[in-house]
Tab-separated table of C-alpha atoms and ligand atoms in Angstrom:
chain	number	residue	atom	x	y	z
U	19	MET	CA	118.051	122.289	94.279
U	20	THR	CA	115.039	123.808	92.532
U	21	PRO	CA	113.133	120.938	90.928
U	22	THR	CA	113.071	121.115	87.128
U	23	VAL	CA	109.470	121.510	85.974
U	24	ALA	CA	108.313	122.374	82.439
U	25	ARG	CA	107.205	126.018	82.046
U	26	PRO	CA	104.381	126.218	81.386
U	27	TYR	CA	103.695	123.086	83.372
U	28	GLN	CA	102.567	120.255	81.121
U	29	ILE	CA	101.820	116.575	81.608
U	30	ALA	CA	100.832	115.454	78.095
U	31	ARG	CA	102.320	111.956	78.420
U	32	SER	CA	100.645	111.411	81.797
U	33	GLU	CA	97.349	112.482	80.280
U	34	ALA	CA	97.769	110.016	77.415
U	35	LEU	CA	98.743	107.205	79.772
U	36	PHE	CA	95.826	107.959	82.072
U	37	GLY	CA	93.524	107.707	79.051
U	38	ASP	CA	94.939	104.255	78.272
U	39	ALA	CA	94.898	103.233	81.922
U	40	GLN	CA	91.179	103.878	82.147
U	41	GLN	CA	90.628	101.320	79.395
U	42	HIS	CA	92.254	98.645	81.517
U	43	LEU	CA	92.072	99.457	85.226
U	44	PRO	CA	89.040	100.650	87.223
U	45	GLY	CA	89.455	104.423	87.265
U	46	GLY	CA	92.901	103.963	85.734
U	47	VAL	CA	94.493	102.980	89.037
U	48	ASN	CA	95.134	100.123	91.430
U	49	SER	CA	94.297	102.122	94.563
U	50	PRO	CA	91.585	104.811	94.505
U	51	VAL	CA	93.341	107.850	95.970
U	52	ARG	CA	95.938	107.734	93.178
U	53	ALA	CA	93.285	108.835	90.688
U	54	PHE	CA	93.455	112.437	92.030
U	55	ARG	CA	89.692	112.596	92.513
U	56	GLY	CA	90.213	114.276	95.878
U	57	VAL	CA	91.887	117.211	94.125
U	58	GLU	CA	90.485	116.845	90.579
U	59	GLY	CA	92.797	116.682	87.594
U	60	THR	CA	95.019	114.046	86.045
U	61	PRO	CA	97.410	111.928	88.092
U	62	VAL	CA	101.030	112.199	87.030
U	63	PHE	CA	102.638	108.902	86.040
U	64	ILE	CA	105.955	108.362	87.748
U	65	GLU	CA	109.018	107.099	85.935
U	66	ARG	CA	111.625	107.021	88.674
U	67	GLY	CA	112.591	108.243	92.108
U	68	ALA	CA	115.845	108.981	93.912
U	69	GLY	CA	116.166	110.292	97.451
U	70	CYS	CA	113.319	112.737	98.122
U	71	ARG	CA	112.783	113.368	94.390
U	72	MET	CA	110.518	111.778	91.774
U	73	TRP	CA	110.320	112.320	88.023
U	74	ASP	CA	107.162	111.909	85.974
U	75	VAL	CA	106.958	110.557	82.425
U	76	ASP	CA	106.975	114.130	81.054
U	77	GLY	CA	110.284	114.817	82.765
U	78	ASN	CA	108.899	117.041	85.555
U	79	GLU	CA	110.805	116.745	88.817
U	80	TYR	CA	109.143	116.839	92.228
U	81	VAL	CA	110.147	116.981	95.864
U	82	ASP	CA	108.041	114.067	97.105
U	83	TYR	CA	106.093	114.187	100.367
U	84	VAL	CA	104.015	111.076	99.717
U	85	GLY	CA	106.886	108.618	99.962
U	86	SER	CA	104.694	105.819	98.620
U	87	TRP	CA	102.219	106.716	101.416
U	88	GLY	CA	104.703	106.159	104.212
U	89	PRO	CA	107.108	103.307	103.531
U	90	LEU	CA	109.980	105.338	102.102
U	91	ILE	CA	111.479	106.749	105.287
U	92	ALA	CA	114.913	106.326	103.678
U	93	GLY	CA	113.804	107.976	100.426
U	94	HIS	CA	113.469	106.502	96.952
U	95	ALA	CA	115.955	103.932	95.687
U	96	HIS	CA	118.281	104.155	98.660
U	97	PRO	CA	121.455	102.419	97.447
U	98	GLU	CA	121.578	100.045	100.418
U	99	VAL	CA	117.960	98.997	99.981
U	100	VAL	CA	118.362	98.578	96.229
U	101	GLU	CA	121.500	96.491	96.676
U	102	ALA	CA	119.839	94.265	99.290
U	103	VAL	CA	116.900	93.596	96.977
U	104	ARG	CA	119.181	93.014	93.993
U	105	ARG	CA	121.221	90.466	95.933
U	106	ALA	CA	118.104	88.691	97.172
U	107	ALA	CA	116.575	88.586	93.683
U	108	GLY	CA	119.691	86.947	92.311
U	109	ARG	CA	119.131	84.058	94.708
U	110	GLY	CA	115.521	83.504	93.693
U	111	THR	CA	112.395	85.522	94.345
U	112	SER	CA	110.334	83.109	96.442
U	113	TYR	CA	110.587	79.601	97.855
U	114	GLY	CA	107.498	79.053	99.984
U	115	ALA	CA	109.872	77.760	102.640
U	116	PRO	CA	111.493	79.397	105.688
U	117	THR	CA	114.473	81.701	105.206
U	118	GLU	CA	117.039	83.289	107.493
U	119	ALA	CA	115.912	86.774	106.405
U	120	GLU	CA	112.500	86.247	108.048
U	121	VAL	CA	114.177	85.414	111.335
U	122	ARG	CA	116.451	88.439	111.090
U	123	LEU	CA	113.671	90.892	110.322
U	124	ALA	CA	111.496	89.407	113.079
U	125	ALA	CA	114.310	89.888	115.590
U	126	MET	CA	114.786	93.484	114.427
U	127	VAL	CA	111.056	94.207	114.784
U	128	LYS	CA	111.007	92.777	118.309
U	129	GLU	CA	114.071	94.738	119.314
U	130	ALA	CA	112.450	97.989	118.167
U	131	VAL	CA	108.956	97.165	119.495
U	132	PRO	CA	109.378	95.157	122.722
U	133	SER	CA	105.628	94.533	123.203
U	134	ILE	CA	105.944	92.157	120.241
U	135	GLU	CA	107.061	88.753	121.464
U	136	LEU	CA	105.994	86.798	118.393
U	137	VAL	CA	105.389	88.277	114.957
U	138	ARG	CA	103.776	86.977	111.751
U	139	PHE	CA	104.654	88.589	108.402
U	140	VAL	CA	101.943	89.101	105.800
U	141	ASN	CA	101.835	91.065	102.528
U	142	SER	CA	99.946	94.251	103.378
U	143	GLY	CA	98.638	96.355	106.202
U	144	THR	CA	95.130	95.218	105.347
U	145	GLU	CA	96.105	91.609	105.937
U	146	ALA	CA	97.783	92.550	109.200
U	147	THR	CA	94.724	94.241	110.719
U	148	MET	CA	92.311	91.658	109.376
U	149	SER	CA	94.392	88.857	110.885
U	150	ALA	CA	94.910	90.696	114.179
U	151	LEU	CA	91.139	90.998	114.576
U	152	ARG	CA	90.703	87.304	113.857
U	153	VAL	CA	93.229	86.516	116.565
U	154	ALA	CA	91.531	88.880	119.018
U	155	ARG	CA	88.183	87.229	118.346
U	156	GLY	CA	89.739	83.780	118.627
U	157	VAL	CA	91.394	84.609	121.934
U	158	THR	CA	88.412	86.303	123.568
U	159	GLY	CA	85.578	84.291	122.013
U	160	ARG	CA	83.828	87.644	121.404
U	161	GLU	CA	82.857	89.275	118.109
U	162	MET	CA	82.483	93.032	118.486
U	163	ILE	CA	85.203	95.469	117.511
U	164	VAL	CA	85.554	99.112	118.503
U	165	LYS	CA	87.225	101.445	116.025
U	166	PHE	CA	87.238	105.214	115.597
U	167	ASP	CA	85.614	107.469	113.013
U	168	GLY	CA	88.129	108.427	110.352
U	169	GLY	CA	90.441	105.593	111.364
U	170	TYR	CA	91.545	103.544	108.387
U	171	HIS	CA	92.721	100.012	108.947
U	172	GLY	CA	92.782	98.671	105.417
U	173	HIS	CA	89.835	97.460	103.392
U	174	ALA	CA	88.699	94.328	105.236
U	175	ASP	CA	84.894	94.085	105.459
U	176	GLY	CA	84.351	94.861	109.117
U	177	LEU	CA	86.728	97.813	109.055
U	178	LEU	CA	85.116	99.796	106.253
U	179	VAL	CA	82.844	101.568	108.687
U	180	GLN	CA	83.375	105.310	109.025
U	181	ALA	CA	86.839	104.752	107.564
U	182	GLY	CA	89.293	107.504	106.687
U	183	SER	CA	91.805	107.890	103.861
U	184	GLY	CA	90.411	106.984	100.416
U	185	PRO	CA	86.861	106.296	101.620
U	186	LEU	CA	86.869	109.668	103.370
U	187	THR	CA	87.938	111.538	100.258
U	188	LEU	CA	85.441	109.699	98.103
U	189	GLY	CA	82.663	110.363	100.607
U	190	ALA	CA	81.731	106.660	100.682
U	191	PRO	CA	82.796	105.454	104.094
U	192	ASP	CA	80.449	102.493	104.035
U	193	SER	CA	81.168	100.453	100.938
U	194	PRO	CA	78.572	98.410	99.075
U	195	GLY	CA	79.615	94.773	99.157
U	196	VAL	CA	80.291	94.780	102.880
U	197	PRO	CA	77.778	92.378	104.476
U	198	ALA	CA	75.544	94.125	106.974
U	199	ALA	CA	76.453	91.414	109.470
U	200	ALA	CA	80.171	92.257	109.174
U	201	ALA	CA	79.578	95.972	109.707
U	202	ALA	CA	77.151	95.270	112.546
U	203	GLN	CA	79.981	93.850	114.635
U	204	THR	CA	81.913	97.124	114.360
U	205	LEU	CA	81.257	100.037	116.660
U	206	SER	CA	82.802	103.260	115.366
U	207	LEU	CA	83.280	106.021	117.941
U	208	ALA	CA	84.733	109.529	117.858
U	209	PHE	CA	88.525	109.583	118.058
U	210	ASN	CA	89.813	111.147	121.287
U	211	ASP	CA	86.432	110.672	122.987
U	212	LEU	CA	87.296	108.425	125.925
U	213	PRO	CA	83.904	108.748	127.674
U	214	ALA	CA	82.263	107.316	124.531
U	215	VAL	CA	84.524	104.275	124.764
U	216	GLY	CA	83.714	103.888	128.442
U	217	ALA	CA	80.008	104.014	127.627
U	218	ALA	CA	80.426	101.413	124.867
U	219	PHE	CA	82.098	99.058	127.328
U	220	GLU	CA	79.350	99.648	129.890
U	221	ARG	CA	76.813	98.654	127.300
U	222	HIS	CA	78.587	95.876	125.378
U	223	GLY	CA	81.547	95.021	127.625
U	224	GLY	CA	81.136	91.264	127.509
U	225	GLY	CA	80.915	91.291	123.710
U	226	ILE	CA	83.864	93.459	122.737
U	227	ALA	CA	86.844	91.459	121.467
U	228	ALA	CA	89.134	94.393	120.744
U	229	VAL	CA	89.631	98.098	120.379
U	230	ILE	CA	91.635	98.877	117.246
U	231	VAL	CA	93.123	102.347	116.940
U	232	GLU	CA	95.661	104.297	114.958
U	233	PRO	CA	97.519	105.633	118.012
U	234	VAL	CA	98.298	108.731	115.975
U	235	ALA	CA	95.529	109.011	113.431
U	236	GLY	CA	96.976	109.452	109.960
U	237	ASN	CA	94.205	108.595	107.556
U	238	MET	CA	91.918	111.565	108.221
U	239	GLY	CA	95.046	113.679	108.007
U	240	VAL	CA	97.304	113.638	111.054
U	241	VAL	CA	95.437	113.866	114.366
U	242	PRO	CA	97.450	113.237	117.543
U	243	PRO	CA	95.905	111.395	120.478
U	244	ALA	CA	94.600	113.670	123.238
U	245	THR	CA	96.441	113.468	126.549
U	246	GLY	CA	95.277	110.358	128.384
U	247	PHE	CA	93.321	108.907	125.450
U	248	LEU	CA	95.615	105.946	124.736
U	249	GLU	CA	96.173	105.327	128.462
U	250	GLY	CA	92.401	105.318	128.953
U	251	LEU	CA	91.901	102.799	126.150
U	252	ARG	CA	94.528	100.581	127.764
U	253	GLN	CA	92.733	100.705	131.126
U	254	LEU	CA	89.287	100.049	129.665
U	255	CYS	CA	90.488	97.081	127.612
U	256	THR	CA	92.263	95.552	130.580
U	257	ARG	CA	89.272	96.062	132.855
U	258	HIS	CA	86.821	94.494	130.403
U	259	GLY	CA	88.989	91.665	129.078
U	260	ALA	CA	89.250	93.073	125.547
U	261	LEU	CA	92.483	93.283	123.568
U	262	LEU	CA	94.011	96.615	122.624
U	263	ILE	CA	95.258	96.623	119.032
U	264	PHE	CA	97.505	99.451	117.894
U	265	ASP	CA	97.368	99.769	114.146
U	266	GLU	CA	100.880	101.098	113.663
U	267	VAL	CA	100.971	100.374	109.943
U	268	MET	CA	101.672	104.072	109.426
U	269	THR	CA	103.180	105.115	112.768
U	270	GLY	CA	105.460	102.106	113.255
U	271	PHE	CA	109.116	103.140	112.815
U	272	ARG	CA	107.730	106.548	111.812
U	273	VAL	CA	106.821	108.595	114.907
U	274	ALA	CA	109.638	106.848	116.809
U	275	ARG	CA	111.682	103.743	116.094
U	276	GLY	CA	109.433	101.903	118.544
U	277	GLY	CA	106.320	103.491	117.038
U	278	ALA	CA	103.605	105.433	118.828
U	279	GLN	CA	103.662	102.959	121.726
U	280	ALA	CA	107.233	104.049	122.478
U	281	ARG	CA	106.442	107.705	121.979
U	282	TYR	CA	103.408	107.687	124.296
U	283	GLY	CA	104.424	104.871	126.641
U	284	VAL	CA	101.279	102.782	126.220
U	285	THR	CA	101.557	99.050	125.528
U	286	PRO	CA	99.024	97.289	123.287
U	287	ASP	CA	98.335	93.560	123.226
U	288	ILE	CA	98.703	93.332	119.456
U	289	THR	CA	100.535	95.657	117.074
U	290	CYS	CA	99.929	95.840	113.328
U	291	LEU	CA	102.779	96.968	111.119
U	292	GLY	CA	103.234	97.635	107.415
U	293	LYS	CA	104.692	100.325	105.180
U	294	ILE	CA	108.191	101.052	106.619
U	295	VAL	CA	108.691	97.455	107.796
U	296	GLY	CA	108.776	96.462	104.116
U	297	GLY	CA	111.052	99.283	102.985
U	298	GLY	CA	108.883	99.917	99.910
U	299	LEU	CA	108.076	96.288	99.119
U	300	PRO	CA	104.763	94.648	100.052
U	301	VAL	CA	104.968	93.642	103.723
U	302	GLY	CA	102.647	93.760	106.685
U	303	ALA	CA	103.068	92.204	110.103
U	304	TYR	CA	101.116	91.590	113.260
U	305	GLY	CA	102.547	90.571	116.567
U	306	GLY	CA	102.202	90.929	120.268
U	307	ARG	CA	102.093	89.078	123.540
U	308	ARG	CA	103.266	85.498	123.287
U	309	ASP	CA	100.112	84.040	124.881
U	310	VAL	CA	97.992	85.907	122.329
U	311	MET	CA	100.123	85.081	119.292
U	312	GLU	CA	100.223	81.441	120.342
U	313	TYR	CA	96.660	81.243	119.014
U	314	VAL	CA	98.018	81.627	115.464
U	315	ALA	CA	98.391	78.485	113.301
U	316	PRO	CA	100.346	76.250	113.342
U	317	LEU	CA	100.855	76.855	117.089
U	318	GLY	CA	97.178	77.486	117.694
U	319	PRO	CA	93.725	77.217	116.110
U	320	VAL	CA	93.406	80.652	114.417
U	321	TYR	CA	94.147	80.096	110.741
U	322	GLN	CA	96.124	82.574	108.680
U	323	ALA	CA	98.504	81.832	105.798
U	324	GLY	CA	100.184	83.378	102.742
U	325	THR	CA	101.880	82.010	99.623
U	326	LEU	CA	104.270	84.949	99.389
U	327	SER	CA	104.368	85.914	103.088
U	328	GLY	CA	107.901	86.580	104.308
U	329	ASN	CA	108.995	87.012	100.698
U	330	PRO	CA	112.809	87.160	100.507
U	331	LEU	CA	112.953	90.377	98.443
U	332	ALA	CA	110.549	92.092	100.791
U	333	MET	CA	112.415	90.866	103.881
U	334	ALA	CA	115.687	92.146	102.391
U	335	ALA	CA	114.215	95.606	101.780
U	336	GLY	CA	112.785	95.652	105.307
U	337	ILE	CA	116.056	94.660	106.922
U	338	ALA	CA	118.032	97.253	104.944
U	339	THR	CA	115.532	99.990	105.846
U	340	LEU	CA	115.424	99.138	109.546
U	341	GLU	CA	119.248	99.160	109.535
U	342	LEU	CA	119.185	102.701	108.142
U	343	ILE	CA	116.810	104.071	110.765
U	344	ARG	CA	118.795	102.437	113.550
U	345	ARG	CA	121.707	104.791	112.886
U	346	PRO	CA	122.278	107.374	115.616
U	347	GLY	CA	120.623	110.705	114.967
U	348	ALA	CA	118.101	109.430	112.406
U	349	TYR	CA	115.006	110.474	114.373
U	350	GLU	CA	116.588	113.723	115.570
U	351	GLN	CA	117.220	114.589	111.923
U	352	LEU	CA	113.634	113.720	110.949
U	353	GLU	CA	112.300	115.854	113.795
U	354	GLU	CA	114.427	118.843	112.886
U	355	VAL	CA	113.654	118.796	109.190
U	356	SER	CA	109.952	118.131	109.813
U	357	SER	CA	109.542	120.957	112.315
U	358	ARG	CA	111.273	123.275	109.849
U	359	LEU	CA	108.633	122.328	107.290
U	360	GLU	CA	105.769	122.749	109.760
U	361	ARG	CA	106.928	126.179	110.886
U	362	GLY	CA	107.556	127.332	107.319
U	363	MET	CA	104.149	126.219	106.056
U	364	ALA	CA	102.327	127.780	109.010
U	365	ARG	CA	104.211	131.036	108.490
U	366	GLY	CA	103.416	131.076	104.764
U	367	ALA	CA	99.706	130.568	105.398
U	368	HIS	CA	99.640	133.171	108.139
U	369	GLU	CA	101.381	135.793	105.996
U	370	ALA	CA	98.938	135.165	103.156
U	371	GLY	CA	95.976	135.294	105.560
U	372	VAL	CA	94.863	131.732	104.825
U	373	ALA	CA	93.057	129.779	107.557
U	374	TYR	CA	95.360	126.814	108.090
U	375	SER	CA	95.963	124.483	110.990
U	376	THR	CA	98.928	122.123	111.124
U	377	ASN	CA	99.106	118.830	113.006
U	378	ARG	CA	102.465	117.095	113.196
U	379	VAL	CA	103.849	114.117	115.071
U	380	GLY	CA	107.478	113.476	114.134
U	381	SER	CA	107.766	113.174	110.376
U	382	MET	CA	103.990	112.946	109.747
U	383	LEU	CA	102.341	116.265	108.993
U	384	THR	CA	98.999	117.551	107.749
U	385	GLY	CA	98.117	121.157	107.102
U	386	PHE	CA	94.339	121.465	107.221
U	387	PHE	CA	92.590	124.330	105.479
U	388	ALA	CA	90.527	124.807	108.608
U	389	GLY	CA	89.953	127.735	110.908
U	390	GLY	CA	90.349	125.841	114.180
U	391	PRO	CA	92.244	122.917	115.653
U	392	VAL	CA	91.626	119.458	114.179
U	393	THR	CA	91.166	116.857	116.913
U	394	ASP	CA	88.858	114.263	115.369
U	395	TYR	CA	87.014	113.215	112.233
U	396	ALA	CA	84.316	115.874	112.551
U	397	SER	CA	86.821	118.715	112.777
U	398	ALA	CA	88.967	117.181	110.005
U	399	ARG	CA	85.954	117.124	107.725
U	400	SER	CA	85.397	120.823	108.327
U	401	ALA	CA	88.547	121.486	106.278
U	402	ASP	CA	88.062	123.144	102.906
U	403	ARG	CA	88.964	120.382	100.443
U	404	ARG	CA	88.392	122.525	97.344
U	405	ARG	CA	90.926	124.971	98.659
U	406	TYR	CA	93.278	122.093	99.353
U	407	GLY	CA	92.822	120.947	95.745
U	408	ARG	CA	93.838	124.361	94.403
U	409	PHE	CA	96.814	124.470	96.752
U	410	PHE	CA	97.812	120.944	95.729
U	411	HIS	CA	97.906	121.849	92.033
U	412	ALA	CA	99.771	125.089	92.706
U	413	MET	CA	102.402	123.045	94.554
U	414	LEU	CA	102.554	120.357	91.864
U	415	GLU	CA	103.244	122.995	89.218
U	416	ARG	CA	106.077	124.249	91.392
U	417	GLY	CA	107.611	120.791	91.671
U	418	VAL	CA	106.255	119.711	95.056
U	419	TYR	CA	104.299	116.469	95.198
U	420	LEU	CA	101.874	116.441	98.128
U	421	ALA	CA	99.213	113.830	98.787
U	422	PRO	CA	96.304	114.234	96.353
U	423	SER	CA	93.831	114.552	99.240
U	424	GLN	CA	93.342	116.856	102.206
U	425	PHE	CA	92.899	113.841	104.476
U	426	GLU	CA	96.378	112.383	104.244
U	427	ALA	CA	99.730	112.920	105.885
U	428	ALA	CA	102.835	114.374	104.328
U	429	PHE	CA	105.822	112.161	105.075
U	430	ILE	CA	109.319	113.530	105.527
U	431	SER	CA	112.210	111.148	104.861
U	432	LEU	CA	115.853	110.982	105.798
U	433	ALA	CA	116.585	112.154	102.255
U	434	HIS	CA	114.842	115.537	102.689
U	435	THR	CA	117.461	118.203	103.365
U	436	PRO	CA	116.909	121.626	104.925
U	437	ALA	CA	117.386	123.057	101.418
U	438	ASP	CA	114.557	120.848	100.091
U	439	ILE	CA	112.367	122.101	102.921
U	440	ASP	CA	113.266	125.722	102.238
U	441	TYR	CA	112.372	125.298	98.576
U	442	THR	CA	109.049	123.706	99.592
U	443	VAL	CA	108.274	126.501	102.041
U	444	ALA	CA	108.993	129.135	99.387
U	445	ALA	CA	106.736	127.304	96.917
U	446	ALA	CA	104.020	127.055	99.569
U	447	GLY	CA	104.280	130.763	100.305
U	448	ALA	CA	103.595	131.522	96.651
U	449	ALA	CA	100.805	128.915	96.498
U	450	PHE	CA	99.087	130.370	99.598
U	451	ARG	CA	99.263	133.865	98.117
U	452	ALA	CA	97.833	132.598	94.832
U	453	LEU	CA	94.852	131.183	96.763
U	454	VAL	CA	93.841	134.536	98.175
U	455	GLU	CA	94.629	136.514	95.016
U	456	ALA	CA	92.500	134.243	92.816
F	26	PLP	C1	98.072	102.034	105.032
F	26	PLP	C2	97.361	101.605	106.237
F	26	PLP	C3	96.720	100.358	106.314
F	26	PLP	C4	96.556	99.460	105.124
F	26	PLP	O1	97.782	98.989	104.639
F	26	PLP	P1	97.822	98.424	103.142
F	26	PLP	O2	99.237	97.926	103.006
F	26	PLP	O3	97.493	99.571	102.253
F	26	PLP	O4	96.837	97.335	103.041
F	26	PLP	C5	96.177	99.975	107.512
F	26	PLP	N1	96.251	100.768	108.596
F	26	PLP	C6	96.844	101.962	108.556
F	26	PLP	C7	96.910	102.786	109.800
F	26	PLP	C8	97.409	102.439	107.381
F	26	PLP	O5	97.955	103.649	107.357
């Protein structure tokens, strides 16, 4: 059960590979947070994964709480997912023509998320949110978008305004290269601050096409919606003729099978999906009310297309994964194992006398090195990221792979057992103590 890690911990091959990688890839990576800049140090290069475990190129074994940043709710290399992809690959990897798998996955998505009457598959969460906003603007004939500070909706121009996740860690929420005109159409407000949204509608009501929100924020670390926040957004959007977009790229199939909208009982007009819906292959999706989605080409005038959209391998992985989470008891198991982790981590921090505040919704969890509750971007940013960095490395050396940034969620999968959690909690206890002894 104890992950096998070299003593003393060493990652010589990862270090060599990272040196090479920097000759070829910007920062050595294809997505910024992977470079470990949020925690300093060298990223470990992964060779393989199985269940909740990953192995790096130096042979170190880790209990993985990143899960490819959310998609792997069934764990790494689940045999049923692997077999589905293998079978699909044997029949050809892409046709650029309709397939039965697209219809099947679409029906499964609609069954799980009933507010979706029509759905369009794309290749990433970024594409999903970008396209959803285009539809919202096309439907309403308005241009402004309301988002929330610390909310991350992918890297489309108009959404890189006070964005969380990577931009938050790097301290560059407003990226060069984003046209001022694109950012000017985006109003970013404090998460959980309903009066601010009401005031924005009073001021700009006739110009706001949509409110886009992570219904459980996950990209500034996990921050649950305050009571009444999502309901209030729904009412304001309806009253002012704007569309409510739930970006459930992270929360979809994660905080409940029907996503946050099922968990909180609030129905958006458009839902964005990604991550789990692709079972670890590149998939995003956006869907919603039929009259809204009828604006999408070829039914309607809003153009959006994709050479590899609905890719047969990706559809196969999505179908296999959604089959696995449909099994009775799946979400009860996730809840039980996740609350065991939350309680254990909180206890470890408390016993070591470390200021630590946990936020958890289902199998998404962030422990903030903060003295008080974290309810929005401002309080998230008060967390001690240097301390998180030291904790992160102490965990890595003990064979636990957490996100290399304070402002990310830990994801628990169906492959994490109570014994894996107990090992993690024991490692965390030692890592918390090491923080105060140092
Ligand atoms: C990950 C994420 C995205 C972006 O998805 P990509 O597939 O990385 O483009 C968008 N929104 C949310 C809420 C996410 O967590």
